[in-house]
CSV table of C-alpha atoms and ligand atoms in Angstrom, one decimal:
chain,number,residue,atom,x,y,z
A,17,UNK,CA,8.3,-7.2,7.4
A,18,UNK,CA,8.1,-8.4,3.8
A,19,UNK,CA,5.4,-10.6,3.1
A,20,UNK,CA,8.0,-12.7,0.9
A,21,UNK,CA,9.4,-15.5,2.4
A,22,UNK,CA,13.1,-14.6,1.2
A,23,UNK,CA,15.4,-11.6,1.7
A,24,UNK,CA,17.2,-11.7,-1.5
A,25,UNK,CA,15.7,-13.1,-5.3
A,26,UNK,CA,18.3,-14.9,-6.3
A,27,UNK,CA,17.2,-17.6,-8.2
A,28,UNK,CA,13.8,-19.2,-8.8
A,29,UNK,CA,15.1,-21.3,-5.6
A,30,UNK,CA,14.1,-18.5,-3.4
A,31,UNK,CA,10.5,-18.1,-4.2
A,32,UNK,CA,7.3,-20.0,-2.7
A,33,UNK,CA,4.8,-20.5,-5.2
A,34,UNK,CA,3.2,-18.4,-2.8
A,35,UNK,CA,5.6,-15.5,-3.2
A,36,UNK,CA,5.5,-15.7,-7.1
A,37,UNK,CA,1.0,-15.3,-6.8
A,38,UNK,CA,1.9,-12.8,-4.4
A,39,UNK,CA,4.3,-10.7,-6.5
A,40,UNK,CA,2.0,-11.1,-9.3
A,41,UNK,CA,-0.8,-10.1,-8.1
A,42,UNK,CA,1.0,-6.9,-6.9
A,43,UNK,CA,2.2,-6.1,-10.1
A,44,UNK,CA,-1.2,-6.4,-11.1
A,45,UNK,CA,-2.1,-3.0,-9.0
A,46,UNK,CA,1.5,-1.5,-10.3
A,47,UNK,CA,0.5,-1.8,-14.0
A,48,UNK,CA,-2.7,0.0,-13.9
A,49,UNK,CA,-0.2,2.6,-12.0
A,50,UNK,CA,1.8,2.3,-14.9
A,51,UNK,CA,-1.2,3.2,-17.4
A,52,UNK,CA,-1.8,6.5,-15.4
A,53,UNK,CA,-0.9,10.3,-16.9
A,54,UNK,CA,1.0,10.6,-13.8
A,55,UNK,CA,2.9,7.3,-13.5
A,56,UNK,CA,4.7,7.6,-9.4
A,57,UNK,CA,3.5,6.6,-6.2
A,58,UNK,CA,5.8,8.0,-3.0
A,59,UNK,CA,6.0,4.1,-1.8
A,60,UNK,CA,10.0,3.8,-1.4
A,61,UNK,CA,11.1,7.4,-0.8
A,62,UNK,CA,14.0,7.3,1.1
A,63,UNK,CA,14.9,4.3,0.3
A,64,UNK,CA,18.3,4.0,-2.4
A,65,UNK,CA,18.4,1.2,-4.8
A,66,UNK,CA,21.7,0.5,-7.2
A,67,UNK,CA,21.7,-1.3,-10.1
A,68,UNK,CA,25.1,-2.9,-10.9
A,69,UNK,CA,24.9,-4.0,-14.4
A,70,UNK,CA,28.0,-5.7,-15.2
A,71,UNK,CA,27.2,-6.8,-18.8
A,72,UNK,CA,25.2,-5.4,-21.4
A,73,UNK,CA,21.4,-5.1,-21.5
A,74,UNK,CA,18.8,-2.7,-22.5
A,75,UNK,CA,15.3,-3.8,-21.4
A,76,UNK,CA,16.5,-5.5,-17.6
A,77,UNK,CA,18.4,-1.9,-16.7
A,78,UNK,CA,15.9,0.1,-18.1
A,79,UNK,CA,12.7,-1.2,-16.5
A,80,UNK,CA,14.5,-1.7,-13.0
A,81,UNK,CA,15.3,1.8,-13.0
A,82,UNK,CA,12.2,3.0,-14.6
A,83,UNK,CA,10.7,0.7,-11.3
A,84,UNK,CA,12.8,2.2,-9.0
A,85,UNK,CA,11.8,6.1,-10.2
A,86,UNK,CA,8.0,5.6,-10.3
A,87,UNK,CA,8.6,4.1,-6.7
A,88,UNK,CA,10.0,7.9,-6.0
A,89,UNK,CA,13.4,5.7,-4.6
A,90,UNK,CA,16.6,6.9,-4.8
A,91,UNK,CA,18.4,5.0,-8.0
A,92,UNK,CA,21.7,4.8,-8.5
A,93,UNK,CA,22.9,3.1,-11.7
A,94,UNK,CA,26.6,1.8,-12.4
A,95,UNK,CA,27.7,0.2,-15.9
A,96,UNK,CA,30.9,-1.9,-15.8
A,97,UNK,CA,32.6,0.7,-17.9
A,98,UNK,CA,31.9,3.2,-15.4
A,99,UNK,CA,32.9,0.8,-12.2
A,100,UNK,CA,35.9,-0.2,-10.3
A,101,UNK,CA,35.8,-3.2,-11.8
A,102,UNK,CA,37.7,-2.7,-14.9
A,103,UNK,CA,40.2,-1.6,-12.3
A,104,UNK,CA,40.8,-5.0,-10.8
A,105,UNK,CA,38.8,-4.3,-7.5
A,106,UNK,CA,37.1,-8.0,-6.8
A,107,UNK,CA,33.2,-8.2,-6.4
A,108,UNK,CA,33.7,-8.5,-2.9
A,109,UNK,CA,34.8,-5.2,-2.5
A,110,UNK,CA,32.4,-3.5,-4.6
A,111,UNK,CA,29.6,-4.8,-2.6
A,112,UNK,CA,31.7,-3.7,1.2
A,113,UNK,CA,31.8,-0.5,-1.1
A,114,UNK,CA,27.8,-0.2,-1.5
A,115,UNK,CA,27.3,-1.7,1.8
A,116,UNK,CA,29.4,1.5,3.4
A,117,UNK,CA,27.1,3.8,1.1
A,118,UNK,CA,23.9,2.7,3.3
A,119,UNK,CA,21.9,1.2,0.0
A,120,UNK,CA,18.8,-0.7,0.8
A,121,UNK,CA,18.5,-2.9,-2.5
A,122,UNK,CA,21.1,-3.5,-5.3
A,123,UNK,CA,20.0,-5.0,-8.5
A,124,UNK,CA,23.1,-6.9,-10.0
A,125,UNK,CA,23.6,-8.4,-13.6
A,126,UNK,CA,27.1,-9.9,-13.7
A,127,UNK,CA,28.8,-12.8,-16.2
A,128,UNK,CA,29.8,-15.2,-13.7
A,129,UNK,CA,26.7,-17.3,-12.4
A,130,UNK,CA,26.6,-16.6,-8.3
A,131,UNK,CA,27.7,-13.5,-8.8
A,132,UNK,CA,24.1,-12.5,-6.2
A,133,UNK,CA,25.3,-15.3,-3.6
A,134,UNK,CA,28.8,-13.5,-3.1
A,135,UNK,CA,27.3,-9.9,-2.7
A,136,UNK,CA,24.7,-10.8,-0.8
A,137,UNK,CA,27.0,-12.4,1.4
A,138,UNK,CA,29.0,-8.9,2.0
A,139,UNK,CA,26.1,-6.8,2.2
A,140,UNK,CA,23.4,-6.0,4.6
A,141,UNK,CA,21.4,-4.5,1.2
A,142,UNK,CA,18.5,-6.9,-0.6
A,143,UNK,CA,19.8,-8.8,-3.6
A,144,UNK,CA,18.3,-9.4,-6.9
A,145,UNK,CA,19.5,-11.3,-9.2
A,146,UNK,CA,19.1,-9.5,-13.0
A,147,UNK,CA,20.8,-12.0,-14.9
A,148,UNK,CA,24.3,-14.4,-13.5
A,149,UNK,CA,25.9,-15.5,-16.5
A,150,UNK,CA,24.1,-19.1,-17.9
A,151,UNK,CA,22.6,-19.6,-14.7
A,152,UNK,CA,19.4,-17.9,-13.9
A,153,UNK,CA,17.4,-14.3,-14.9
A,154,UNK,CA,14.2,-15.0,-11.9
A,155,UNK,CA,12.5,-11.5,-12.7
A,156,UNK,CA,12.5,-12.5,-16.4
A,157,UNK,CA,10.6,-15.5,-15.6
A,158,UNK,CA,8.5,-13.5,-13.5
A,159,UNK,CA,7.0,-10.8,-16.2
A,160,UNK,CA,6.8,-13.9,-18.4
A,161,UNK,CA,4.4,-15.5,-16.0
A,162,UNK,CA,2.9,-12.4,-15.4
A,163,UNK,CA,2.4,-12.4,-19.0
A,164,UNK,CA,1.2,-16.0,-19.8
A,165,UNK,CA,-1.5,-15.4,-16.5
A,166,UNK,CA,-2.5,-12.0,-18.8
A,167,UNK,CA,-3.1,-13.4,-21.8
A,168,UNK,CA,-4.2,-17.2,-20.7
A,169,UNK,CA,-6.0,-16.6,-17.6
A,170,UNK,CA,-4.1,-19.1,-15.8
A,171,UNK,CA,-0.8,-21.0,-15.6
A,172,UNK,CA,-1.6,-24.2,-14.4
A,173,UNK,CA,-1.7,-26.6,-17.2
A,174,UNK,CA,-0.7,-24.4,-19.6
A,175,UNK,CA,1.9,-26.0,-22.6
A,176,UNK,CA,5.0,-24.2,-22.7
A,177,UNK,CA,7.7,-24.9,-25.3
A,178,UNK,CA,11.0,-23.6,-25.0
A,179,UNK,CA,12.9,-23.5,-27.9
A,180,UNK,CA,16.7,-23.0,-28.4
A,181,UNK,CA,19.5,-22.2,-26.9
A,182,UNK,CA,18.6,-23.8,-23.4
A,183,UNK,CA,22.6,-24.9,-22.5
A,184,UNK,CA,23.3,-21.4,-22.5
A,185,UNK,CA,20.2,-19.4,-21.5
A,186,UNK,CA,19.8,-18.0,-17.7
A,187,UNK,CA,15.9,-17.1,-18.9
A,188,UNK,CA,15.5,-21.2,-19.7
A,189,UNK,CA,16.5,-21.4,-16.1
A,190,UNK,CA,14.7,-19.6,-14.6
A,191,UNK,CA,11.3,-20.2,-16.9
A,192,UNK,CA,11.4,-24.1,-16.4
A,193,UNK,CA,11.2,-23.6,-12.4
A,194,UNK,CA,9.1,-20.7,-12.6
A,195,UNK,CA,6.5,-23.0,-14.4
A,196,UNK,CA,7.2,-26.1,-12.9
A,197,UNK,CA,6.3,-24.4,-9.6
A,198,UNK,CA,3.0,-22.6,-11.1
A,199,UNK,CA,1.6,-26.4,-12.4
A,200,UNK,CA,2.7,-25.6,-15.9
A,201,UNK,CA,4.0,-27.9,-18.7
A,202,UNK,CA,7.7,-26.8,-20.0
A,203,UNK,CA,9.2,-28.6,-22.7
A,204,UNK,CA,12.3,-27.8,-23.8
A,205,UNK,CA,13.3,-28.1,-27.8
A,206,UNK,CA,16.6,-27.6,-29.3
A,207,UNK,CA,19.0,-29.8,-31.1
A,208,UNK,CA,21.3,-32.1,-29.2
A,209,UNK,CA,24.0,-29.6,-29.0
A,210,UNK,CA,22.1,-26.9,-27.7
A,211,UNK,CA,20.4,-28.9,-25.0
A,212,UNK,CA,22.3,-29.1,-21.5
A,213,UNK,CA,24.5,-32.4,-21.0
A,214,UNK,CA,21.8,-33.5,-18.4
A,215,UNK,CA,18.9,-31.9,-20.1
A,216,UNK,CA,16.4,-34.0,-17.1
A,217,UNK,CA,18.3,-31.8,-13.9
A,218,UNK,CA,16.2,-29.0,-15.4
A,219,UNK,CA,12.7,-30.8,-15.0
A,220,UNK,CA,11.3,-30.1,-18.5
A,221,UNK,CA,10.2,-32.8,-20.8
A,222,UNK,CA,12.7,-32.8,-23.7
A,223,UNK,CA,11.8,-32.7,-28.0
A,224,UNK,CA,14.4,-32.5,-30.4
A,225,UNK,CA,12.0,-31.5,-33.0
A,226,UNK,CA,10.0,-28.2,-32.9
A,227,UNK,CA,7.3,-29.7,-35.5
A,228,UNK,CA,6.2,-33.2,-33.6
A,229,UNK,CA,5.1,-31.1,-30.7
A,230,UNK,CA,4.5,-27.9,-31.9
A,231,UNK,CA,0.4,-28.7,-31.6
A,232,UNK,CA,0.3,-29.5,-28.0
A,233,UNK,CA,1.9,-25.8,-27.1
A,234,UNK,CA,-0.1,-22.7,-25.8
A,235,UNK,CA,2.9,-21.0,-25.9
A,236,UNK,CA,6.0,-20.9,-27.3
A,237,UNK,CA,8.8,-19.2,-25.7
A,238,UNK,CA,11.8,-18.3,-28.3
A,239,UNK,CA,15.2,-17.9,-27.1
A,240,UNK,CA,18.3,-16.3,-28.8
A,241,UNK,CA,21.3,-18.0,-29.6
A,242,UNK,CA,23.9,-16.8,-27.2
A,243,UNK,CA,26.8,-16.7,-29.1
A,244,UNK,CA,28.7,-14.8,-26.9
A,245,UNK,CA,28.3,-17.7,-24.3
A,246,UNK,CA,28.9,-21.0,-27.1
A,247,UNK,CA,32.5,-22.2,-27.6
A,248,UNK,CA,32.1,-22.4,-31.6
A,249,UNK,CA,29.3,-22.7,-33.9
A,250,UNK,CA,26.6,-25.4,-32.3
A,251,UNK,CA,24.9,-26.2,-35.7
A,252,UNK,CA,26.4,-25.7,-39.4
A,253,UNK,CA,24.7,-22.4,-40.0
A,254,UNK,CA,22.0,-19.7,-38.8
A,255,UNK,CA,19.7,-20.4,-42.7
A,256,UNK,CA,19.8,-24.5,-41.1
A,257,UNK,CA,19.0,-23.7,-37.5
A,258,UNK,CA,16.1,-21.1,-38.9
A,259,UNK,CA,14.6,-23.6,-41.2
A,260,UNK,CA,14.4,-26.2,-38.1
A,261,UNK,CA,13.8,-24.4,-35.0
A,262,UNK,CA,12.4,-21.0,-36.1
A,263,UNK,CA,9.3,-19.6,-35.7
A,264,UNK,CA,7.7,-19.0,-39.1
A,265,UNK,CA,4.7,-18.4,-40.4
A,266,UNK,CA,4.0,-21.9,-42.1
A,267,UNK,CA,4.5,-22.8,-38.2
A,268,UNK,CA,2.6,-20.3,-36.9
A,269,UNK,CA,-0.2,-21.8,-39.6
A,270,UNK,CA,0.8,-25.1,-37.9
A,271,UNK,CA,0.0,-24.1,-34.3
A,272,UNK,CA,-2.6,-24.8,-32.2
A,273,UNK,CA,-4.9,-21.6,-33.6
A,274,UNK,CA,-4.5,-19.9,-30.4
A,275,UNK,CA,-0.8,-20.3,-29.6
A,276,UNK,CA,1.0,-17.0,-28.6
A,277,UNK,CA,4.6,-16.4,-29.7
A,278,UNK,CA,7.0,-15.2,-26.8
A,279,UNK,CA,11.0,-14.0,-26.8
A,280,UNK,CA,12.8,-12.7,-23.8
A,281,UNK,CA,14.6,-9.9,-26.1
A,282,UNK,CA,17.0,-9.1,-28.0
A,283,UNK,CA,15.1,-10.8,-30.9
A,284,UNK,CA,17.8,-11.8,-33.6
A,285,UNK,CA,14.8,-11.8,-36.6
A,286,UNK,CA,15.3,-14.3,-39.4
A,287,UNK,CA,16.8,-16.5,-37.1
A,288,UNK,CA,14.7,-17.9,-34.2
A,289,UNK,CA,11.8,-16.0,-35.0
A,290,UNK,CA,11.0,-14.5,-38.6
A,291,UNK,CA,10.1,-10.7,-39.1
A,292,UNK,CA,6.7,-12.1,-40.0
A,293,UNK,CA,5.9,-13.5,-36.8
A,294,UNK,CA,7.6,-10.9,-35.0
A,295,UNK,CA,5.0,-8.5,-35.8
A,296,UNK,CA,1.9,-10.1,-35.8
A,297,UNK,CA,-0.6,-10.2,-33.0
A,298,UNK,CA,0.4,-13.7,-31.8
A,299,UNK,CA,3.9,-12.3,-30.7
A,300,UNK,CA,2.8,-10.9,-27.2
A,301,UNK,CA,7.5,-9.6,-26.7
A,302,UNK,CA,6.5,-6.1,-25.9
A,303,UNK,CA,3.7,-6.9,-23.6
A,304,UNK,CA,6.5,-8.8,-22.2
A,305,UNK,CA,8.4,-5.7,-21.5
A,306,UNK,CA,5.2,-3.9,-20.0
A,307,UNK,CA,4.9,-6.3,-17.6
A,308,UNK,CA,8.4,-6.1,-16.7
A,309,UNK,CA,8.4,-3.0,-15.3
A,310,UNK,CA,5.3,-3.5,-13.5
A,311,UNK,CA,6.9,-7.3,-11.9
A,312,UNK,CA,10.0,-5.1,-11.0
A,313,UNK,CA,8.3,-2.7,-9.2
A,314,UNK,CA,6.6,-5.1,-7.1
A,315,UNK,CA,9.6,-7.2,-6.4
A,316,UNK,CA,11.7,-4.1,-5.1
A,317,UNK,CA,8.2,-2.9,-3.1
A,318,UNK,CA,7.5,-6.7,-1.6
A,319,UNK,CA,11.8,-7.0,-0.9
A,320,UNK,CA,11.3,-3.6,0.8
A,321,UNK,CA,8.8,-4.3,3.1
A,322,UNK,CA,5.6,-3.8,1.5
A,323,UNK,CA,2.7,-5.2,2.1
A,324,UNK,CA,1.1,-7.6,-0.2
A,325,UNK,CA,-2.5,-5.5,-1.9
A,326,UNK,CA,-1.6,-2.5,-0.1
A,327,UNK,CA,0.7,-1.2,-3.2
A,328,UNK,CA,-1.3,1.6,-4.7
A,329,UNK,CA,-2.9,4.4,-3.3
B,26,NCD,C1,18.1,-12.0,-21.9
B,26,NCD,C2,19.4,-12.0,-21.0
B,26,NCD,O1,20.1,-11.0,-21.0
B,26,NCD,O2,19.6,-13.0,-20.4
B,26,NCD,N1,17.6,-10.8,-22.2
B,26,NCD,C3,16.8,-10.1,-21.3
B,26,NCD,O3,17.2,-10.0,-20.1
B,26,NCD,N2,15.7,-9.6,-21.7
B,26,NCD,C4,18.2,-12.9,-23.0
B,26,NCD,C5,19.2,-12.8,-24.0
B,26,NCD,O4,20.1,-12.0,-24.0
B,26,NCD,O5,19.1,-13.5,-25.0
């Protein structure tokens, strides 16, 4: 029996705040694993996991499968170039397809939000959910808690901004229940038009200008434009949206002195967040991806029927 009260991560929806300490503190014992010469425990041999990326991504495929290996499972990895899919064949049958193979987890990134719901719903398998179109990314905001509790010590009461493209980000999402639940502060700051047409659904508190509350934040959580997701341009160019809602170094001078500077990945630099910034020891992006593994691994162990503490030998 998982000690998670859900089957299938989904969305942030599915998790207790319960089940997000507990998966947390699991990854906790998976990260020192992942600091070992020999980085593999035999905790889900036997057991087959497929990842069924559908769109493009480097970090999310990567670390699930890198997961899935030092776990010793069986991983199985499909790309929508390499799938049925560009065949026609409906999502539907690609999941009656995996079901018939026997698999016991499939991670699935797809373009069309509740693209999970529909496999889960034709599969026996456990469902996560690594990224469904503008809708939600949970494991993203999961290694970014993971990573706020690392580097704050806590999560309650922590400031969060998130700045950006938050109509058309899955990780916004995600991170503003994530926090919500953990007794965190989200704000959200973008311009008008990159704000959601009922910005208050998402249960953030809501700037327009990165500068008025840019002193309050503990954290601020970058986003990238998704361009490939907007109808047109949503501002009149990249230099205007840079020299309003980028993170610079005259902002970072700005900050609250101990502010950390986060980004989901991949960074566009010179737009939301300058080169500068990038690389200095306030931008915490690649402990990000460090964590991620580690969250991933726990997530498949806890789906799987771990038990919560008993992860590492
Ligand atoms: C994000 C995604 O794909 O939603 N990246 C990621 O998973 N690390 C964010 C983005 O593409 O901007």
């Amino acid at each position: 029996m998982s000690p998670l009260s859900c089957q299938h991560i989904m969305t942030m929806d599915d998790l207790m705040p319960e089940d997000i300490t507990t998966i947390l503190d699991t990854a906790e014992s998976f990260k020192e694993v992942n600091e070992r010469r020999i980085k593999k425990l035999p905790t889900l041999r036997g057991r087959t996991i497929i990842n069924l990326f559908l769109e493009p991504s480097t970090r999310t495929r990567m670390s699930f499968e890198i997961a899935a290996k030092r776990l010793s499972a069986d991983g199985v990895n499909m790309t929508a170039s390499a799938s049925a899919t560009v065949k026609g064949e409906s999502l539907r049958d690609t999941a009656k397809t995996l079901s018939a193979m026997a698999c016991d987890l499939v991670v699935v990134r797809h373009k069309y939000a509740g693209a999970p719901q529909v496999l889960a719903e034709c599969m026996d398998a456990h469902v996560i959910n690594g990224g469904d179109g503008m809708n939600q990314h949970p494991t993203q905001a999961l290694l970014d808690l993971f990573t706020m509790r690392q580097h704050a010590g806590r999560l309650e009461g922590l400031t969060v901004g998130i700045v950006g493209d938050i109509c058309h980000s899955r990780v916004a999402g995600s991170l503003v229940p994530a926090l919500n639940k953990m007794g965190a502060r989200p704000i959200i700051i973008a311009p008008p038009t990159l704000l959601p047409a009922r910005p208050d659904v998402l249960g953030a508190e809501v700037a327009t200008s990165l500068d008025a509350v840019l002193p309050e934040l503990d954290i601020v959580y970058m986003l990238r434009i998704q361009m490939e997701r907007a109808a047109g341009m949503p501002f009149p160019s990249l230099r205007e949206y840079a020299r309003f809602y980028g993170m610079n170094e005259a902002r970072l001078a700005a900050a609250n002195p101990g502010m950390l500077v986060m980004h989901p990945g991949p960074m566009n630099r010179g737009v939301e967040v300058s080169s500068a910034v990038a690389d200095s020891p306030r931008a915490i992006v690649l402990d990000q991806v460090n964590a991620g593994v580690a969250v991933r691994m726990a997530v498949m162990y806890l789906l799987l029927g771990g038990e919560s503490g008993g992860a590492v030998a």
